[in-house]
Coordinates of C-alpha atoms and ligand atoms in Angstrom, one line a residue:
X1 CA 86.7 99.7 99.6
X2 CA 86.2 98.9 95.8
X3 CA 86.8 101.1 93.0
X4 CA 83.9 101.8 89.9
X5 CA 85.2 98.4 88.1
X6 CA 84.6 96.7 91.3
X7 CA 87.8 96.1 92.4
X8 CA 89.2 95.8 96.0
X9 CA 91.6 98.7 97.4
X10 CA 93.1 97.7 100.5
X11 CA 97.0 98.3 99.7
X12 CA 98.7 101.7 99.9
X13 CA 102.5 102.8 99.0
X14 CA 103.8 105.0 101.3
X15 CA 106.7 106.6 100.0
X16 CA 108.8 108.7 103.1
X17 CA 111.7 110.8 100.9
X18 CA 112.7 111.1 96.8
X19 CA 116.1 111.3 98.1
X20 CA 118.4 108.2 97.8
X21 CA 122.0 107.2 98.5
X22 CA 122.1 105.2 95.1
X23 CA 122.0 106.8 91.8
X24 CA 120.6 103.8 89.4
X25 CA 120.5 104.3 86.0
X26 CA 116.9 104.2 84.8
X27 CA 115.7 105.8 88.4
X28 CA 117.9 108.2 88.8
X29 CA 120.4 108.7 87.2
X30 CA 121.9 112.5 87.6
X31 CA 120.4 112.1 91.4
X32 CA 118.8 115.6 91.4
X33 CA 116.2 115.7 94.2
X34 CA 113.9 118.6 94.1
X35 CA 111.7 118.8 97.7
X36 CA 112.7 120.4 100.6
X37 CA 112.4 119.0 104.0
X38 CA 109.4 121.4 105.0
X39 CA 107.3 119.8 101.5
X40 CA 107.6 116.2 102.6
X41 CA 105.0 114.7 104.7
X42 CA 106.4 114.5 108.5
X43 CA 105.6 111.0 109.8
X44 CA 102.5 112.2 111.8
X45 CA 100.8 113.8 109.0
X46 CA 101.8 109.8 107.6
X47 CA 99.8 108.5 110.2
X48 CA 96.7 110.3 110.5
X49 CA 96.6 109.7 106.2
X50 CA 96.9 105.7 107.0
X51 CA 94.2 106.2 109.8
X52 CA 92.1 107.9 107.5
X53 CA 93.3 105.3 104.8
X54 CA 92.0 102.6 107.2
X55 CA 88.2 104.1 107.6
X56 CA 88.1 103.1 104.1
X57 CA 89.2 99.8 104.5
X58 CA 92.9 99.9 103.4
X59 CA 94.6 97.7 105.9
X60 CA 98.2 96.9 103.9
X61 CA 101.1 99.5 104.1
X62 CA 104.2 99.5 101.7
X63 CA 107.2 101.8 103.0
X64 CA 109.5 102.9 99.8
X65 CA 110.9 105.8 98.5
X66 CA 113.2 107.6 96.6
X67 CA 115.1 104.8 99.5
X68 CA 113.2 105.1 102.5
X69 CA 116.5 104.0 104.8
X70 CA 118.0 107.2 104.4
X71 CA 115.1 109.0 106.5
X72 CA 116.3 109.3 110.1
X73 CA 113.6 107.1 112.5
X74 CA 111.7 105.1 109.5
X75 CA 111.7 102.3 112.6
X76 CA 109.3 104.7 114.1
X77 CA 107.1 104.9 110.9
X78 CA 106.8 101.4 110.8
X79 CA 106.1 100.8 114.3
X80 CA 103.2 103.1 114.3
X81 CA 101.7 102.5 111.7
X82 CA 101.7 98.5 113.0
X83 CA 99.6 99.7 115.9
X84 CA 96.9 101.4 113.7
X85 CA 93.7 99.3 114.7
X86 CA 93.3 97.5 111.6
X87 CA 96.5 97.0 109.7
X88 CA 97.3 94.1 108.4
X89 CA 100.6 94.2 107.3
X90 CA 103.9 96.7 107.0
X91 CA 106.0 95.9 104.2
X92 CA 109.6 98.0 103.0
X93 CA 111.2 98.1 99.8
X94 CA 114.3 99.2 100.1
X95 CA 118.2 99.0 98.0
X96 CA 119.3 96.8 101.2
X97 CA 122.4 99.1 101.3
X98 CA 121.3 100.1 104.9
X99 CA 119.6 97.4 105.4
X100 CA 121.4 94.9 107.8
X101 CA 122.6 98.2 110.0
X102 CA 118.6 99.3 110.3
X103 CA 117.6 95.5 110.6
X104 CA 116.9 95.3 114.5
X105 CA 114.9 98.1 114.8
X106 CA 112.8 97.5 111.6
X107 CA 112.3 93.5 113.7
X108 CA 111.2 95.1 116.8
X109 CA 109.4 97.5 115.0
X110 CA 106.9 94.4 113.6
X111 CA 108.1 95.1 109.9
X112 CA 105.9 91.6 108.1
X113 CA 108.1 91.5 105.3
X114 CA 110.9 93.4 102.6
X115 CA 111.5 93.1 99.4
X116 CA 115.3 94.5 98.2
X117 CA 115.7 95.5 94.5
X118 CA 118.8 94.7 93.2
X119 CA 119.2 93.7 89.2
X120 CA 122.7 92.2 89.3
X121 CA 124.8 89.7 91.5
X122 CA 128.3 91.1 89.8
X123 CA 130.2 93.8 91.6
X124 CA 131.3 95.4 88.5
X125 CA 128.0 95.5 86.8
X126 CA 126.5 96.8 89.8
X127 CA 128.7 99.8 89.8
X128 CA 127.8 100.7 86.4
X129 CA 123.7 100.4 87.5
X130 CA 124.2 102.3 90.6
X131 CA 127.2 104.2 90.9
X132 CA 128.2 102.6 94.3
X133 CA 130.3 99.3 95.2
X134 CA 128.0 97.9 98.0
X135 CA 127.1 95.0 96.4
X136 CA 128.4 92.9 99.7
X137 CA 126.8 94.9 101.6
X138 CA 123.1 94.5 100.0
X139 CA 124.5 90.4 100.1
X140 CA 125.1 90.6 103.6
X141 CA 121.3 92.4 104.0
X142 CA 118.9 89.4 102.3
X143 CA 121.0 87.0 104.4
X144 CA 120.6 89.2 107.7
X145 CA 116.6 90.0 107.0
X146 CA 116.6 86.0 106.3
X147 CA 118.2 84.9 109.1
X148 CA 116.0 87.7 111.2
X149 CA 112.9 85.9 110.1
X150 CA 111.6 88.5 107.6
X151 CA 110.2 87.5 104.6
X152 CA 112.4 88.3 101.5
X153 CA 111.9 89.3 98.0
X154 CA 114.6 90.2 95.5
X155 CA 113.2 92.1 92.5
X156 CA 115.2 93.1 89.6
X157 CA 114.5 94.9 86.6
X158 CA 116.6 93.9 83.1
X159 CA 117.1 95.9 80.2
X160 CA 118.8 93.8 77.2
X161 CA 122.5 95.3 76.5
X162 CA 123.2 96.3 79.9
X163 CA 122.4 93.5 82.6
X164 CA 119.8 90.7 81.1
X165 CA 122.8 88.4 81.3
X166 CA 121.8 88.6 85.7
X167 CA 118.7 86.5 85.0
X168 CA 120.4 82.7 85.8
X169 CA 123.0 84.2 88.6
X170 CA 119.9 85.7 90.0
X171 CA 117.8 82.8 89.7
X172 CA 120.3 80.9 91.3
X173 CA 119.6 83.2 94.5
X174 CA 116.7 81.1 95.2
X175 CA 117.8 77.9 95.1
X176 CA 120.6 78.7 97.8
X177 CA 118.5 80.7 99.7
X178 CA 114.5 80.6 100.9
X179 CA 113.8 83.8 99.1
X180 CA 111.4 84.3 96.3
X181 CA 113.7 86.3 93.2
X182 CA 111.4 88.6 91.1
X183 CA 112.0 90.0 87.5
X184 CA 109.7 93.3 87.0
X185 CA 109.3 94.3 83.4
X186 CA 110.7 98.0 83.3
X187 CA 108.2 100.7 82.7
X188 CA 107.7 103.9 80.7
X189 CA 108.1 106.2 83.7
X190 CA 111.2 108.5 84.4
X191 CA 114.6 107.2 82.2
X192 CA 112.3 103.9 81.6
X193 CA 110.9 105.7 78.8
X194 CA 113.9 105.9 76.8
X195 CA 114.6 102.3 77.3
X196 CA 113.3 99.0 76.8
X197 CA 113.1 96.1 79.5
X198 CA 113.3 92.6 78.9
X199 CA 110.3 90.9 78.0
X200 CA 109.2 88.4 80.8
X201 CA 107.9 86.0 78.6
X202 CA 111.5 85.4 77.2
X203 CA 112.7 85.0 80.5
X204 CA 110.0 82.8 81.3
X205 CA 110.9 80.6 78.8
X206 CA 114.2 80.5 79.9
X207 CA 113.7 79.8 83.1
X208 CA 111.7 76.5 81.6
X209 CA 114.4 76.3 79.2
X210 CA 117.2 75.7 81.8
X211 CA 115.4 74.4 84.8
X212 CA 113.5 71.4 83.2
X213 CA 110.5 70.4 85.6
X214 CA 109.9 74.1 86.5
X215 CA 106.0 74.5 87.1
X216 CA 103.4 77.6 87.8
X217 CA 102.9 77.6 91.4
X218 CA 99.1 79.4 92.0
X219 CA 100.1 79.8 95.6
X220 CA 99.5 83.2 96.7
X221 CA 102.8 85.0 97.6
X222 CA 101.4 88.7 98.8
X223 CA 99.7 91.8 97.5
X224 CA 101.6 92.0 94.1
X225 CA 100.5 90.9 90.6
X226 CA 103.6 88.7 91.0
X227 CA 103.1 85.2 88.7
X228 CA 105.6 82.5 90.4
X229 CA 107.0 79.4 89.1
X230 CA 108.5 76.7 91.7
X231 CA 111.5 74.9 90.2
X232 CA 112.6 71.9 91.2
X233 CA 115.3 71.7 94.1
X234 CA 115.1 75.4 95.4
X235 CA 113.6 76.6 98.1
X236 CA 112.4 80.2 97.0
X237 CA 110.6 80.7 94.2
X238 CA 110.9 82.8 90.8
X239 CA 108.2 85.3 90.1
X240 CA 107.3 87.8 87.0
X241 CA 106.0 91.1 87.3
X242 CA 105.3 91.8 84.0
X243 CA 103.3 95.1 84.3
X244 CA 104.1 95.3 80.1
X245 CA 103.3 92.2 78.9
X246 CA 101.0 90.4 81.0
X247 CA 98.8 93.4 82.1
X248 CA 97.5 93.0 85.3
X249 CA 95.2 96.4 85.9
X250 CA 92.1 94.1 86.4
X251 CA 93.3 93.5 90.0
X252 CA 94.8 96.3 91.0
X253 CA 94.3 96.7 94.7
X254 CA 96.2 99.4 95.4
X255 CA 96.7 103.8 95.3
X256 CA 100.2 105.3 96.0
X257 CA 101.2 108.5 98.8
X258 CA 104.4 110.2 97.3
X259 CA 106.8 111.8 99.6
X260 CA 104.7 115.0 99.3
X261 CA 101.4 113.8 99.7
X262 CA 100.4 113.6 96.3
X263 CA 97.9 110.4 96.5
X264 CA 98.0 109.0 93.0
X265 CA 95.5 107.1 91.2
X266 CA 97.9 105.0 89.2
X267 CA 101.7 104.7 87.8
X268 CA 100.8 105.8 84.2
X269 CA 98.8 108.7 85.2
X270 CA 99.6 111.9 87.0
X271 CA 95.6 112.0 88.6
X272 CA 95.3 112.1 92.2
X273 CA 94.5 113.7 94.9
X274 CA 96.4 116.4 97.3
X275 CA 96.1 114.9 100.8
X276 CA 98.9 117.7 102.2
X277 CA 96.8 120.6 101.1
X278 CA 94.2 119.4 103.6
X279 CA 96.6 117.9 105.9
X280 CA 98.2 122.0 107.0
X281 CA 94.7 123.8 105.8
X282 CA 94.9 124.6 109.2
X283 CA 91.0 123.1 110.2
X284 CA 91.7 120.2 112.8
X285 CA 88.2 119.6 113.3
X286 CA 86.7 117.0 110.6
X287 CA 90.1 116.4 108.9
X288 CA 89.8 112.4 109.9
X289 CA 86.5 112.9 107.7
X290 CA 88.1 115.0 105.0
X291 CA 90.7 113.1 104.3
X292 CA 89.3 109.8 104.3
X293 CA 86.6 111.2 101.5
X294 CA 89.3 112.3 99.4
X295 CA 91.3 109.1 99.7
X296 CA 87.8 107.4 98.7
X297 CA 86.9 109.2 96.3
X298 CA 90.7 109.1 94.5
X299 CA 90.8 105.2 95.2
X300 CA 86.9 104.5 93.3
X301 CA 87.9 107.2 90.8
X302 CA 91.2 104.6 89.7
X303 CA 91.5 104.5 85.6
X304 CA 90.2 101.2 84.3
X305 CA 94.0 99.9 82.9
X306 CA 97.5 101.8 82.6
X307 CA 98.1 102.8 78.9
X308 CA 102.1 102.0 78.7
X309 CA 101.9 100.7 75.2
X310 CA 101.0 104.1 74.2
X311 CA 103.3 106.9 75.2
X312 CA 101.0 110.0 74.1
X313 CA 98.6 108.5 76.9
X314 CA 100.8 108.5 79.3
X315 CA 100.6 111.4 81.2
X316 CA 103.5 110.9 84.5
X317 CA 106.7 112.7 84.4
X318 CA 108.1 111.9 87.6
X319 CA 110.7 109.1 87.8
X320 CA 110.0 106.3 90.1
X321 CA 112.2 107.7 92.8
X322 CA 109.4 110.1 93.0
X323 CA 106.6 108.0 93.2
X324 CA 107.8 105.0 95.4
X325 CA 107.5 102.5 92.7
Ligands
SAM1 N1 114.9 102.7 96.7 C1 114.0 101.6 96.9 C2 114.4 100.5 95.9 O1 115.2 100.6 95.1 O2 113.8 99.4 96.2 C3 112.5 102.0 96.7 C4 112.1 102.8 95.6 S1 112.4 102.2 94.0 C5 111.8 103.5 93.0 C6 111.2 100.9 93.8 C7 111.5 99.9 92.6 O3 111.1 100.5 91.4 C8 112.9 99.4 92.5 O4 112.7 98.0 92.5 C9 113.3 99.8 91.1 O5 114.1 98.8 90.5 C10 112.0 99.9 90.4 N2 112.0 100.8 89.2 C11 112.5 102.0 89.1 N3 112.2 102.5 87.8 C12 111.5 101.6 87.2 C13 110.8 101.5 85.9 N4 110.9 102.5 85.0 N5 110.1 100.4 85.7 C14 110.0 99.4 86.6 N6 110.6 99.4 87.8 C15 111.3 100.5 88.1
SF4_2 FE1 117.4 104.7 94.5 FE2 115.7 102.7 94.4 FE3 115.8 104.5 92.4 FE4 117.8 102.9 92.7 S1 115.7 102.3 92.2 S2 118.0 105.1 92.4 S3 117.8 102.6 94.9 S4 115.1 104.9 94.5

């Protein structure tokens, strides 16, 4: 389906729960979760969305949250919406704290690929982010999802003055390991507005800075506006999300499902579209129909570009947890 600037939707975020079992500090940090069980979408009113979703030619699912592991049966989720008729591809982001535990069943389940946030490799640091010491454990989760034959991502958010000094250790991630190691420029949503991220351009020079003979590697790497950079001797590579500096709203491919069934139009925005409302009108007949016009007609009705370098435009006030990043 395209949008009115021409542009290709075929991606959707799924997100299953705003609850979490971390409490990070520019997500959510006081951990207050507002929806009740009976609000958020139960995983068949997930599927008949994505079927709807697929009539109009979405095809690429993204499980995340608030932290999607913490909903009992999110194997299931995955599995069926992997036998929808024209998916693509099921992708999880996830903490990785129950990763490695939920690993088998995600595999058999057909999961393509997950990418695990984390935005330190130090154990005391990571406490201080997110409140919990189960660093090893997220560790032992990109090795496990490695070794299982799903494709990894490590993204990572820095904020200068609490945890930029993560870039290199993180970096190094990829050179040990075949996983590609992301750094995603922190946004003005939820606590991000009363902080600033690192700018990726510094980082990028770093990264040229330290690994002489780095280069741009054009390869495509999945459905994200990720920019990578191969450097010489590793075996993942380094990308940049830098949704900041280096807008990227020209190829947006993609509309978000929050936990409720909000579908939203874009990050910066609080426009969308209540799928739930028609979901338990209570009309079964036509709802295939009726959803997939309003997912449509959200998805062509996108905003042109997010408006993050000006605050009074910005119009969400839900933290990411909320919205499934
Ligand atoms: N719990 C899962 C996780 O942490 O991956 C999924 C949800 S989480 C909201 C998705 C991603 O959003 C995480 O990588 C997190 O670091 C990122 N994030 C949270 N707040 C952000 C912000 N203001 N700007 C940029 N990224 C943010
Ligand atoms: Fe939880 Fe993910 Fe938010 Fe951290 S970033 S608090 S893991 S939802």
């Amino acid at each position: 389906m395209q949008d009115r600037f021409g542009r290709t939707i075929n991606y959707m975020r799924i997100s299953v729960t705003d609850r979490c079992n971390l409490r990070c500090r520019y997500c959510m940090p006081d951990g207050i979760t507002k929806c009740s069980m009976q609000e958020i979408l139960t995983y068949e009113e997930i599927i008949e969305i994505a079927e709807a979703a697929e009539d109009c030619g979405i095809t690429r699912f993204k499980v995340t949250g608030g932290e999607p592991l913490v909903r009992r049966g999110v194997e299931t989720l995955v599995r069926s919406l992997k036998e929808l008729p024209l998916t693509e591809q099921v992708t999880l982001t996830t903490n990785g704290v129950l990763l490695k535990e939920k690993l088998p069943a995600l595999v058999e389940a057909g999961l393509d690929a997950v990418n695990i946030s984390l935005d330190t490799t130090d154990g005391a640091k990571y406490r201080q982010i997110t409140g919990s010491d189960s660093l090893p454990q997220v560790m032992r989760a990109v090795r496990a999802s490695l070794e299982a034959g799903i494709r990894t991502k490590i993204n990572a958010v820095l904020i200068p003055g609490c945890n930029e000094e993560a870039f290199l250790p993180l970096v190094q991630m990829a050179s040990e390991l075949p996983v590609d190691v992301r750094f995603i420029e922190l946004m003005p949503i939820g606590e991000g507005r009363s902080n600033r991220g690192m700018d990726n351009r510094t980082l990028i020079e770093k990264l040229y800075a330290t690994f002489p003979g780095t280069v741009p590697d054009p390869a495509p790497r999945g459905n994200g506006p990720a920019v990578y950079y191969a450097v010489p001797g590793f075996t993942g590579r380094i990308g940049f999300i830098s949704a900041i500096h280096g807008k990227f709203c020209d190829s947006c491919n993609r509309v978000r499902l929050t936990s409720t069934g909000f579908l939203k139009q874009c990050l910066c925005y609080e426009d969308g579209t209540d799928l739930r409302a028609i979901l338990r009108s209570g009309e079964e007949t036509g709802r295939r129909t009726l959803l997939a016009e309003a997912i449509r007609s959200a998805a062509s009705g996108k905003p042109e570009a997010h408006s993050f370098d000006r605050p009074e435009l910005i119009t969400e006030k839900h933290r990411m947890s909320g919205i499934g990043g």
